mmCIF file of C-alpha atoms in Angstrom:
data_model
loop_
_atom_site.group_PDB
_atom_site.id
_atom_site.type_symbol
_atom_site.label_atom_id
_atom_site.label_comp_id
_atom_site.label_asym_id
_atom_site.label_seq_id
_atom_site.Cartn_x
_atom_site.Cartn_y
_atom_site.Cartn_z
ATOM 1 C CA UNK A 1 0.000 0.000 0.000
ATOM 2 C CA UNK A 2 2.783 2.419 0.904
ATOM 3 C CA UNK A 3 5.450 1.006 -1.485
ATOM 4 C CA UNK A 4 7.596 0.669 1.609
ATOM 5 C CA UNK A 5 10.389 -1.223 -0.082
ATOM 6 C CA UNK A 6 11.175 1.549 -2.562
ATOM 7 C CA UNK A 7 14.422 3.373 -2.025
ATOM 8 C CA UNK A 8 13.881 6.625 -0.141
ATOM 9 C CA UNK A 9 16.577 8.373 -2.076
ATOM 10 C CA UNK A 10 15.160 7.973 -5.559
ATOM 11 C CA UNK A 11 12.479 9.989 -7.354
ATOM 12 C CA UNK A 12 11.612 11.808 -4.158
ATOM 13 C CA UNK A 13 9.261 14.750 -4.228
ATOM 14 C CA UNK A 14 11.191 17.377 -2.238
ATOM 15 C CA UNK A 15 9.668 19.124 0.724
ATOM 16 C CA UNK A 16 8.781 22.709 -0.173
ATOM 17 C CA UNK A 17 10.712 25.673 1.209
ATOM 18 C CA UNK A 18 9.890 26.522 4.790
ATOM 19 C CA UNK A 19 8.620 29.822 6.069
ATOM 20 C CA UNK A 20 9.687 31.070 9.500
ATOM 21 C CA UNK A 21 7.564 29.299 12.136
ATOM 22 C CA UNK A 22 5.209 31.458 14.143
ATOM 23 C CA UNK A 23 6.123 31.957 17.796
ATOM 24 C CA UNK A 24 8.992 29.521 17.469
ATOM 25 C CA UNK A 25 6.676 26.562 16.921
ATOM 26 C CA UNK A 26 7.680 24.324 13.976
ATOM 27 C CA UNK A 27 5.048 23.290 11.491
ATOM 28 C CA UNK A 28 4.652 20.739 8.717
ATOM 29 C CA UNK A 29 4.661 22.030 5.177
ATOM 30 C CA UNK A 30 2.201 21.004 2.535
ATOM 31 C CA UNK A 31 3.563 18.248 0.265
ATOM 32 C CA UNK A 32 3.376 19.007 -3.421
ATOM 33 C CA UNK A 33 0.107 18.131 -5.075
ATOM 34 C CA UNK A 34 0.902 16.208 -8.246
ATOM 35 C CA UNK A 35 4.616 16.624 -7.690
ATOM 36 C CA UNK A 36 4.500 20.363 -7.175
ATOM 37 C CA UNK A 37 5.074 22.435 -4.065
ATOM 38 C CA UNK A 38 2.802 25.039 -2.635
ATOM 39 C CA UNK A 39 5.415 27.414 -1.307
ATOM 40 C CA UNK A 40 5.631 27.527 2.474
ATOM 41 C CA UNK A 41 1.975 26.735 3.090
ATOM 42 C CA UNK A 42 1.228 24.456 6.006
ATOM 43 C CA UNK A 43 -0.466 21.160 5.299
ATOM 44 C CA UNK A 44 -3.359 20.872 7.782
ATOM 45 C CA UNK A 45 -3.456 17.097 7.301
ATOM 46 C CA UNK A 46 -0.351 16.443 9.386
ATOM 47 C CA UNK A 47 -1.404 18.812 12.168
ATOM 48 C CA UNK A 48 -4.835 17.190 12.229
ATOM 49 C CA UNK A 49 -3.355 13.682 12.262
ATOM 50 C CA UNK A 50 -1.035 14.484 15.149
ATOM 51 C CA UNK A 51 -3.779 16.082 17.217
ATOM 52 C CA UNK A 52 -6.195 13.173 16.721
ATOM 53 C CA UNK A 53 -3.434 10.671 17.504
ATOM 54 C CA UNK A 54 -2.483 12.443 20.743
ATOM 55 C CA UNK A 55 -6.136 12.362 21.784
ATOM 56 C CA UNK A 56 -6.085 8.586 21.253
ATOM 57 C CA UNK A 57 -2.922 8.353 23.355
ATOM 58 C CA UNK A 58 -4.529 10.232 26.240
ATOM 59 C CA UNK A 59 -7.699 8.164 25.951
ATOM 60 C CA UNK A 60 -5.700 4.933 26.040
ATOM 61 C CA UNK A 61 -3.800 5.973 29.162
ATOM 62 C CA UNK A 62 -7.055 6.957 30.849
ATOM 63 C CA UNK A 63 -8.751 3.692 29.897
ATOM 64 C CA UNK A 64 -6.003 1.536 31.387
ATOM 65 C CA UNK A 65 -7.144 1.895 35.048
ATOM 66 C CA UNK A 66 -10.863 1.364 34.286
ATOM 67 C CA UNK A 67 -10.940 -1.189 31.478
ATOM 68 C CA UNK A 68 -10.810 -4.312 33.638
ATOM 69 C CA UNK A 69 -14.225 -5.929 33.734
ATOM 70 C CA UNK A 70 -15.321 -4.409 30.436
ATOM 71 C CA UNK A 71 -14.510 -6.650 27.507
ATOM 72 C CA UNK A 72 -15.568 -4.022 24.995
ATOM 73 C CA UNK A 73 -13.321 -1.323 26.504
ATOM 74 C CA UNK A 74 -10.523 -3.875 26.768
ATOM 75 C CA UNK A 75 -10.895 -4.652 23.071
ATOM 76 C CA UNK A 76 -11.087 -0.983 22.070
ATOM 77 C CA UNK A 77 -7.935 -0.347 24.122
ATOM 78 C CA UNK A 78 -6.082 -3.069 22.217
ATOM 79 C CA UNK A 79 -7.249 -1.699 18.867
ATOM 80 C CA UNK A 80 -6.086 1.822 19.722
ATOM 81 C CA UNK A 81 -2.723 0.513 20.928
ATOM 82 C CA UNK A 82 -2.287 -1.335 17.659
ATOM 83 C CA UNK A 83 -1.981 1.832 15.583
ATOM 84 C CA UNK A 84 -1.837 5.107 17.536
ATOM 85 C CA UNK A 85 1.932 5.030 18.142
ATOM 86 C CA UNK A 86 2.724 3.621 14.669
ATOM 87 C CA UNK A 87 0.809 6.585 13.199
ATOM 88 C CA UNK A 88 2.954 9.041 15.172
ATOM 89 C CA UNK A 89 6.143 7.186 14.325
ATOM 90 C CA UNK A 90 5.389 7.044 10.598
ATOM 91 C CA UNK A 91 4.859 10.818 10.573
ATOM 92 C CA UNK A 92 8.092 11.258 12.549
ATOM 93 C CA UNK A 93 9.957 9.173 9.989
ATOM 94 C CA UNK A 94 8.422 11.102 7.094
ATOM 95 C CA UNK A 95 9.662 14.398 8.515
ATOM 96 C CA UNK A 96 13.117 12.917 9.203
ATOM 97 C CA UNK A 97 13.817 12.209 5.536
ATOM 98 C CA UNK A 98 16.339 15.067 5.262
ATOM 99 C CA UNK A 99 18.077 14.476 8.567
ATOM 100 C CA UNK A 100 21.846 14.046 8.481
ATOM 101 C CA UNK A 101 24.676 14.663 10.922
ATOM 102 C CA UNK A 102 25.301 18.254 9.900
ATOM 103 C CA UNK A 103 26.203 20.260 13.052
ATOM 104 C CA UNK A 104 23.161 22.550 13.010
ATOM 105 C CA UNK A 105 20.852 19.549 12.718
ATOM 106 C CA UNK A 106 22.626 17.719 15.526
ATOM 107 C CA UNK A 107 22.144 20.859 17.618
ATOM 108 C CA UNK A 108 18.396 20.728 16.997
ATOM 109 C CA UNK A 109 18.357 17.031 17.866
ATOM 110 C CA UNK A 110 20.016 17.799 21.186
ATOM 111 C CA UNK A 111 17.800 20.747 22.118
ATOM 112 C CA UNK A 112 14.553 19.307 20.749
ATOM 113 C CA UNK A 113 14.873 15.690 21.892
ATOM 114 C CA UNK A 114 17.756 15.010 24.298
ATOM 115 C CA UNK A 115 17.270 17.995 26.603
ATOM 116 C CA UNK A 116 13.477 17.453 26.935
ATOM 117 C CA UNK A 117 14.195 13.802 27.697
ATOM 118 C CA UNK A 118 16.599 14.658 30.528
ATOM 119 C CA UNK A 119 14.191 17.234 31.966
ATOM 120 C CA UNK A 120 11.081 15.070 31.810
ATOM 121 C CA UNK A 121 12.716 11.811 32.823
ATOM 122 C CA UNK A 122 13.990 13.600 35.918
ATOM 123 C CA UNK A 123 10.635 15.287 36.534
ATOM 124 C CA UNK A 124 8.668 12.049 36.163
ATOM 125 C CA UNK A 125 11.064 10.193 38.437
ATOM 126 C CA UNK A 126 10.702 12.829 41.172
ATOM 127 C CA UNK A 127 6.937 12.836 40.635
ATOM 128 C CA UNK A 128 6.841 9.048 41.064
ATOM 129 C CA UNK A 129 8.890 9.272 44.257
ATOM 130 C CA UNK A 130 7.121 12.091 46.064
ATOM 131 C CA UNK A 131 3.594 12.106 44.632
ATOM 132 C CA UNK A 132 3.316 8.403 43.934
ATOM 133 C CA UNK A 133 5.260 7.530 47.118
ATOM 134 C CA UNK A 134 7.309 4.989 45.198
ATOM 135 C CA UNK A 135 9.917 2.940 46.999
ATOM 136 C CA UNK A 136 12.174 3.306 43.961
ATOM 137 C CA UNK A 137 14.184 6.418 44.871
ATOM 138 C CA UNK A 138 16.523 6.368 41.882
ATOM 139 C CA UNK A 139 16.679 8.614 38.840
ATOM 140 C CA UNK A 140 18.135 6.721 35.907
ATOM 141 C CA UNK A 141 18.446 8.250 32.468
ATOM 142 C CA UNK A 142 19.071 4.760 31.096
ATOM 143 C CA UNK A 143 15.626 3.481 32.096
ATOM 144 C CA UNK A 144 12.858 5.642 30.602
ATOM 145 C CA UNK A 145 9.712 5.681 32.719
ATOM 146 C CA UNK A 146 6.148 5.875 31.434
ATOM 147 C CA UNK A 147 6.055 8.295 28.453
ATOM 148 C CA UNK A 148 9.662 9.302 28.038
ATOM 149 C CA UNK A 149 10.675 6.206 26.064
ATOM 150 C CA UNK A 150 9.482 7.889 22.870
ATOM 151 C CA UNK A 151 12.134 10.624 23.116
ATOM 152 C CA UNK A 152 14.871 8.003 23.518
ATOM 153 C CA UNK A 153 13.502 6.113 20.535
ATOM 154 C CA UNK A 154 13.240 9.264 18.420
ATOM 155 C CA UNK A 155 16.853 10.160 19.189
ATOM 156 C CA UNK A 156 18.120 6.713 18.179
ATOM 157 C CA UNK A 157 15.914 6.461 15.089
ATOM 158 C CA UNK A 158 16.947 9.841 13.770
ATOM 159 C CA UNK A 159 20.641 9.122 14.269
ATOM 160 C CA UNK A 160 20.182 6.051 12.066
ATOM 161 C CA UNK A 161 18.209 7.890 9.356
ATOM 162 C CA UNK A 162 21.226 8.287 7.006
ATOM 163 C CA UNK A 163 21.782 4.515 7.144
ATOM 164 C CA UNK A 164 18.271 3.686 5.929
ATOM 165 C CA UNK A 165 18.651 6.024 2.972
ATOM 166 C CA UNK A 166 21.586 4.052 1.564
ATOM 167 C CA UNK A 167 20.558 0.412 2.103
ATOM 168 C CA UNK A 168 18.645 -1.339 -0.681
ATOM 169 C CA UNK A 169 15.735 -2.837 1.297
ATOM 170 C CA UNK A 170 15.307 -0.614 4.359
ATOM 171 C CA UNK A 171 11.895 -1.782 5.610
ATOM 172 C CA UNK A 172 12.593 -5.549 5.321
ATOM 173 C CA UNK A 173 15.927 -4.970 7.072
ATOM 174 C CA UNK A 174 14.224 -3.028 9.874
ATOM 175 C CA UNK A 175 11.638 -5.802 10.197
ATOM 176 C CA UNK A 176 14.452 -8.329 10.484
ATOM 177 C CA UNK A 177 15.982 -6.335 13.345
ATOM 178 C CA UNK A 178 12.588 -6.144 15.076
ATOM 179 C CA UNK A 179 12.127 -9.899 14.689
ATOM 180 C CA UNK A 180 15.552 -10.584 16.208
ATOM 181 C CA UNK A 181 14.759 -8.277 19.128
ATOM 182 C CA UNK A 182 11.518 -10.163 19.793
ATOM 183 C CA UNK A 183 13.473 -13.379 20.484
ATOM 184 C CA UNK A 184 16.256 -11.742 22.526
ATOM 185 C CA UNK A 185 15.203 -11.526 26.201
ATOM 186 C CA UNK A 186 18.335 -9.604 27.207
ATOM 187 C CA UNK A 187 17.277 -6.601 25.140
ATOM 188 C CA UNK A 188 14.870 -4.102 26.634
ATOM 189 C CA UNK A 189 16.076 -2.849 30.006
ATOM 190 C CA UNK A 190 18.406 -0.016 29.135
ATOM 191 C CA UNK A 191 16.867 2.753 26.995
ATOM 192 C CA UNK A 192 13.754 0.598 26.479
ATOM 193 C CA UNK A 193 15.486 -0.936 23.450
ATOM 194 C CA UNK A 194 12.763 -3.526 22.820
ATOM 195 C CA UNK A 195 10.341 -0.732 21.965
ATOM 196 C CA UNK A 196 12.991 1.129 20.000
ATOM 197 C CA UNK A 197 13.699 -1.925 17.854
ATOM 198 C CA UNK A 198 10.161 -3.309 17.547
ATOM 199 C CA UNK A 199 8.773 0.077 16.452
ATOM 200 C CA UNK A 200 11.761 0.712 14.168
ATOM 201 C CA UNK A 201 10.026 -0.586 10.995
ATOM 202 C CA UNK A 202 7.323 2.077 11.367
ATOM 203 C CA UNK A 203 9.932 4.840 11.483
ATOM 204 C CA UNK A 204 11.824 3.427 8.515
ATOM 205 C CA UNK A 205 8.570 3.129 6.582
ATOM 206 C CA UNK A 206 7.936 6.827 7.225
ATOM 207 C CA UNK A 207 11.413 7.607 5.907
ATOM 208 C CA UNK A 208 10.592 5.730 2.710
ATOM 209 C CA UNK A 209 7.217 7.334 2.116
ATOM 210 C CA UNK A 210 6.507 10.143 -0.316
ATOM 211 C CA UNK A 211 3.777 12.796 -0.157
ATOM 212 C CA UNK A 212 1.687 10.958 -2.746
ATOM 213 C CA UNK A 213 1.416 7.925 -0.450
ATOM 214 C CA UNK A 214 -0.548 10.015 2.044
ATOM 215 C CA UNK A 215 -2.804 11.216 -0.762
ATOM 216 C CA UNK A 216 -3.328 7.606 -1.808
ATOM 217 C CA UNK A 217 -4.797 6.518 1.524
ATOM 218 C CA UNK A 218 -6.992 9.617 1.727
ATOM 219 C CA UNK A 219 -9.083 8.701 -1.290
ATOM 220 C CA UNK A 220 -12.844 8.336 -0.860
ATOM 221 C CA UNK A 221 -12.716 4.613 -1.652
ATOM 222 C CA UNK A 222 -10.211 4.017 1.148
ATOM 223 C CA UNK A 223 -12.313 6.082 3.543
ATOM 224 C CA UNK A 224 -15.370 3.959 2.788
ATOM 225 C CA UNK A 225 -13.439 0.694 3.063
ATOM 226 C CA UNK A 226 -11.979 1.747 6.411
ATOM 227 C CA UNK A 227 -15.393 1.605 8.114
ATOM 228 C CA UNK A 228 -15.833 -2.192 7.898
ATOM 229 C CA UNK A 229 -12.118 -2.629 8.601
ATOM 230 C CA UNK A 230 -12.380 -0.740 11.882
ATOM 231 C CA UNK A 231 -15.605 -2.564 12.725
ATOM 232 C CA UNK A 232 -13.855 -5.901 12.146
ATOM 233 C CA UNK A 233 -10.873 -4.732 14.209
ATOM 234 C CA UNK A 234 -13.156 -3.883 17.147
ATOM 235 C CA UNK A 235 -14.833 -7.272 16.861
ATOM 236 C CA UNK A 236 -11.469 -9.054 16.820
ATOM 237 C CA UNK A 237 -10.279 -6.872 19.709
ATOM 238 C CA UNK A 238 -13.368 -7.784 21.723
ATOM 239 C CA UNK A 239 -12.836 -11.503 21.063
ATOM 240 C CA UNK A 240 -9.097 -11.484 21.792
ATOM 241 C CA UNK A 241 -9.246 -9.235 24.881
ATOM 242 C CA UNK A 242 -9.648 -12.064 27.433
ATOM 243 C CA UNK A 243 -7.454 -14.442 25.423
ATOM 244 C CA UNK A 244 -4.383 -12.321 24.613
ATOM 245 C CA UNK A 245 -1.686 -10.777 26.814
ATOM 246 C CA UNK A 246 -1.991 -7.005 26.414
ATOM 247 C CA UNK A 247 1.805 -6.716 26.701
ATOM 248 C CA UNK A 248 2.094 -7.705 23.039
ATOM 249 C CA UNK A 249 0.597 -4.334 22.117
ATOM 250 C CA UNK A 250 3.260 -2.421 24.048
ATOM 251 C CA UNK A 251 6.101 -3.971 21.987
ATOM 252 C CA UNK A 252 8.430 -3.820 24.993
ATOM 253 C CA UNK A 253 9.107 -7.503 25.685
ATOM 254 C CA UNK A 254 10.661 -10.491 23.978
ATOM 255 C CA UNK A 255 8.455 -13.547 23.528
ATOM 256 C CA UNK A 256 10.297 -15.455 26.235
ATOM 257 C CA UNK A 257 9.710 -12.595 28.694
ATOM 258 C CA UNK A 258 5.969 -13.105 28.194
ATOM 259 C CA UNK A 259 6.209 -16.837 28.827
ATOM 260 C CA UNK A 260 5.573 -17.669 25.161
ATOM 261 C CA UNK A 261 7.555 -19.938 22.804
ATOM 262 C CA UNK A 262 10.353 -18.094 21.003
ATOM 263 C CA UNK A 263 8.725 -18.471 17.574
ATOM 264 C CA UNK A 264 5.721 -16.408 18.643
ATOM 265 C CA UNK A 265 7.984 -13.347 18.752
ATOM 266 C CA UNK A 266 8.558 -13.166 14.973
ATOM 267 C CA UNK A 267 4.931 -14.094 14.291
ATOM 268 C CA UNK A 268 3.652 -11.320 16.546
ATOM 269 C CA UNK A 269 6.095 -8.708 15.231
ATOM 270 C CA UNK A 270 5.010 -9.317 11.641
ATOM 271 C CA UNK A 271 1.328 -9.597 12.578
ATOM 272 C CA UNK A 272 1.344 -6.429 14.669
ATOM 273 C CA UNK A 273 3.221 -4.541 11.935
ATOM 274 C CA UNK A 274 0.686 -5.611 9.317
ATOM 275 C CA UNK A 275 -2.270 -4.712 11.548
ATOM 276 C CA UNK A 276 -0.656 -1.392 12.436
ATOM 277 C CA UNK A 277 -0.232 -0.497 8.754
ATOM 278 C CA UNK A 278 -3.800 -1.430 7.929
ATOM 279 C CA UNK A 279 -5.360 0.500 10.810
ATOM 280 C CA UNK A 280 -3.006 3.464 10.375
ATOM 281 C CA UNK A 281 -4.040 3.711 6.726
ATOM 282 C CA UNK A 282 -7.690 3.652 7.814
ATOM 283 C CA UNK A 283 -6.955 6.301 10.448
ATOM 284 C CA UNK A 284 -5.214 8.565 7.920
ATOM 285 C CA UNK A 285 -8.145 8.081 5.542
ATOM 286 C CA UNK A 286 -10.436 9.825 8.021
ATOM 287 C CA UNK A 287 -8.056 12.625 9.035
ATOM 288 C CA UNK A 288 -9.382 15.901 7.579
ATOM 289 C CA UNK A 289 -7.200 17.483 4.929
ATOM 290 C CA UNK A 290 -8.665 20.964 5.498
ATOM 291 C CA UNK A 291 -8.176 23.394 8.355
ATOM 292 C CA UNK A 292 -10.380 22.646 11.361
ATOM 293 C CA UNK A 293 -10.762 24.103 14.844
ATOM 294 C CA UNK A 294 -8.060 21.731 16.119
ATOM 295 C CA UNK A 295 -5.514 22.122 13.298
ATOM 296 C CA UNK A 296 -3.418 24.682 15.182
ATOM 297 C CA UNK A 297 -3.221 22.303 18.152
ATOM 298 C CA UNK A 298 -1.226 19.844 16.055
ATOM 299 C CA UNK A 299 1.901 21.947 16.612
ATOM 300 C CA UNK A 300 1.650 21.293 20.349
ATOM 301 C CA UNK A 301 1.351 17.518 20.448
ATOM 302 C CA UNK A 302 4.709 17.021 22.174
ATOM 303 C CA UNK A 303 3.467 19.277 24.958
ATOM 304 C CA UNK A 304 0.225 17.324 25.262
ATOM 305 C CA UNK A 305 2.125 14.049 25.175
ATOM 306 C CA UNK A 306 4.668 14.809 27.880
ATOM 307 C CA UNK A 307 2.367 16.806 30.180
ATOM 308 C CA UNK A 308 -0.781 14.682 30.180
ATOM 309 C CA UNK A 309 1.077 11.868 31.944
ATOM 310 C CA UNK A 310 1.293 14.005 35.094
ATOM 311 C CA UNK A 311 -2.480 14.469 35.009
ATOM 312 C CA UNK A 312 -3.229 10.769 34.483
ATOM 313 C CA UNK A 313 -0.809 9.688 37.197
ATOM 314 C CA UNK A 314 -2.139 12.300 39.630
ATOM 315 C CA UNK A 315 -5.667 10.964 39.175
ATOM 316 C CA UNK A 316 -4.368 7.421 39.593
ATOM 317 C CA UNK A 317 -2.351 8.182 42.747
ATOM 318 C CA UNK A 318 -5.311 10.044 44.251
ATOM 319 C CA UNK A 319 -7.533 7.005 43.766
ATOM 320 C CA UNK A 320 -10.036 8.853 41.578
ATOM 321 C CA UNK A 321 -10.179 5.960 39.109
ATOM 322 C CA UNK A 322 -11.403 3.575 41.826
ATOM 323 C CA UNK A 323 -15.164 4.358 42.114
ATOM 324 C CA UNK A 324 -17.088 1.444 40.637
ATOM 325 C CA UNK A 325 -19.363 3.670 38.550
ATOM 326 C CA UNK A 326 -16.356 4.807 36.503
ATOM 327 C CA UNK A 327 -15.905 1.194 35.387
ATOM 328 C CA UNK A 328 -19.348 1.176 33.793
ATOM 329 C CA UNK A 329 -20.236 2.471 30.297
ATOM 330 C CA UNK A 330 -21.273 5.989 31.373
ATOM 331 C CA UNK A 331 -18.184 6.291 33.538
ATOM 332 C CA UNK A 332 -15.974 5.235 30.641
ATOM 333 C CA UNK A 333 -17.629 7.866 28.418
ATOM 334 C CA UNK A 334 -16.947 10.543 31.034
ATOM 335 C CA UNK A 335 -13.314 9.499 31.455
ATOM 336 C CA UNK A 336 -12.871 9.505 27.670
ATOM 337 C CA UNK A 337 -14.347 12.993 27.327
ATOM 338 C CA UNK A 338 -12.217 14.367 30.168
ATOM 339 C CA UNK A 339 -9.052 12.800 28.704
ATOM 340 C CA UNK A 340 -9.729 14.327 25.277
ATOM 341 C CA UNK A 341 -10.498 17.719 26.793
ATOM 342 C CA UNK A 342 -7.479 17.672 29.057
ATOM 343 C CA UNK A 343 -4.933 16.812 26.379
ATOM 344 C CA UNK A 344 -6.516 19.378 24.066
ATOM 345 C CA UNK A 345 -5.940 22.105 26.649
ATOM 346 C CA UNK A 346 -2.322 20.981 27.065
ATOM 347 C CA UNK A 347 -1.708 21.522 23.338
ATOM 348 C CA UNK A 348 -2.905 25.143 23.372
ATOM 349 C CA UNK A 349 -0.581 28.149 22.839
ATOM 350 C CA UNK A 350 -0.700 29.421 26.464
ATOM 351 C CA UNK A 351 0.554 26.064 27.756
ATOM 352 C CA UNK A 352 3.215 25.938 25.052
ATOM 353 C CA UNK A 353 4.464 29.389 26.033
ATOM 354 C CA UNK A 354 4.802 28.341 29.668
ATOM 355 C CA UNK A 355 6.675 25.098 28.985
ATOM 356 C CA UNK A 356 8.696 26.098 25.923
ATOM 357 C CA UNK A 357 11.785 26.431 28.114
ATOM 358 C CA UNK A 358 11.696 22.646 28.619
ATOM 359 C CA UNK A 359 10.355 21.503 25.240
ATOM 360 C CA UNK A 360 12.153 23.817 22.832
ATOM 361 C CA UNK A 361 15.052 25.461 24.671
ATOM 362 C CA UNK A 362 17.214 27.706 22.507
ATOM 363 C CA UNK A 363 20.383 27.082 24.580
ATOM 364 C CA UNK A 364 22.495 29.317 22.339
ATOM 365 C CA UNK A 365 24.949 29.619 25.224
ATOM 366 C CA UNK A 366 25.807 25.913 24.917
ATOM 367 C CA UNK A 367 26.814 25.938 21.243
ATOM 368 C CA UNK A 368 29.372 27.608 19.043
ATOM 369 C CA UNK A 369 28.071 30.944 17.709
ATOM 370 C CA UNK A 370 28.824 30.007 14.094
ATOM 371 C CA UNK A 371 26.856 26.734 14.231
ATOM 372 C CA UNK A 372 23.756 28.034 12.441
ATOM 373 C CA UNK A 373 25.886 29.051 9.469
ATOM 374 C CA UNK A 374 27.157 25.495 8.970
ATOM 375 C CA UNK A 375 25.690 23.695 5.963
ATOM 376 C CA UNK A 376 24.667 24.642 2.485
ATOM 377 C CA UNK A 377 21.766 24.606 0.087
ATOM 378 C CA UNK A 378 22.827 21.288 -1.347
ATOM 379 C CA UNK A 379 22.397 19.351 1.866
ATOM 380 C CA UNK A 380 18.917 17.924 2.079
ATOM 381 C CA UNK A 381 17.118 20.890 0.510
ATOM 382 C CA UNK A 382 19.020 23.636 2.339
ATOM 383 C CA UNK A 383 19.375 24.590 5.981
ATOM 384 C CA UNK A 384 15.980 26.271 6.244
ATOM 385 C CA UNK A 385 13.853 23.518 4.702
ATOM 386 C CA UNK A 386 15.815 20.763 6.401
ATOM 387 C CA UNK A 387 15.718 22.526 9.762
ATOM 388 C CA UNK A 388 11.944 22.900 9.660
ATOM 389 C CA UNK A 389 11.523 19.211 8.859
ATOM 390 C CA UNK A 390 13.814 18.218 11.725
ATOM 391 C CA UNK A 391 11.965 20.383 14.253
ATOM 392 C CA UNK A 392 8.678 18.951 13.098
ATOM 393 C CA UNK A 393 9.913 15.453 13.820
ATOM 394 C CA UNK A 394 10.447 16.349 17.457
ATOM 395 C CA UNK A 395 6.906 17.715 17.615
ATOM 396 C CA UNK A 396 5.372 14.525 16.288
ATOM 397 C CA UNK A 397 5.486 12.986 19.752
ATOM 398 C CA UNK A 398 2.856 10.362 20.896
#
């Protein structure tokens, strides 16, 4: 469907020139329609997709404490976890297509991914200790907790982006690495490497995609076909909920760690990848391509992603998920609505202004003053276009 095996370096439609981002917030640019570019115009599709995906992330985290006892909610949870992170990761890969190890781009990788990871891993660890009253009193940057694994993964994936542009079969190779990880129990503790490796094919697929692939899945015929596909997915999710270990959907364990035969690891990696592609395509088919009331919120998804975890954990530690009525259908509807509303507020400009120091620090004092002048127009579409694409990758969080 996505022509994933095609070489990402050939016949590529270039990203259009970037305009200066408003208020320091990076933004996706509109891919060329029919091979052309539309100047520096934003493409609402990617902002819309990121916002809707972050809402699904918040909903999933809010469902986790109340889904036990409800087979339908359990099944819906599994369906959402099949594709919501792959959708984010594919978009992240797509906007990493021009990334290389040029100094100014490495600077953006450090300030947009590494520094937020250090800040939020420390903040979440302290939050767990003193608000959650955890007996684990250690702060370890090698063991991401809760949401922060995605920043580690994004850092590693982007460093490897130049490699995937030169190999002949990038997606099959990435799948092979994911399969090997799924049968290697020793992988997974430090830096949450199981997740990094098992989600790697989604990132590499995004690197290989072209703008026309997104247009392909947004056709009316695909939109219509996605309805029975999602209905079937919910039915399968409902049936498998009591029969399947939910840990498979997290992609953070080898088969042996889950008490399963080793050969189930490769089977599940390939099955989950195929299901993720199918449901992600159906998800993209229903993402609006026009500007909506939530389009502008798509630029703040990293904020919503990293901040909503404090809200969910606060509610959990306070015991507010425990009332039995919340575990019934009306309670689940209320929790869902509150989760969507809460993460929406966390993506708004006022919140971004408050927390920009942690999410997008300038840190000019830490780098050589001539760093922004390094690079030329021949490197990945020029420093301006490439820089905008790199910043957008960091904002694709999920």
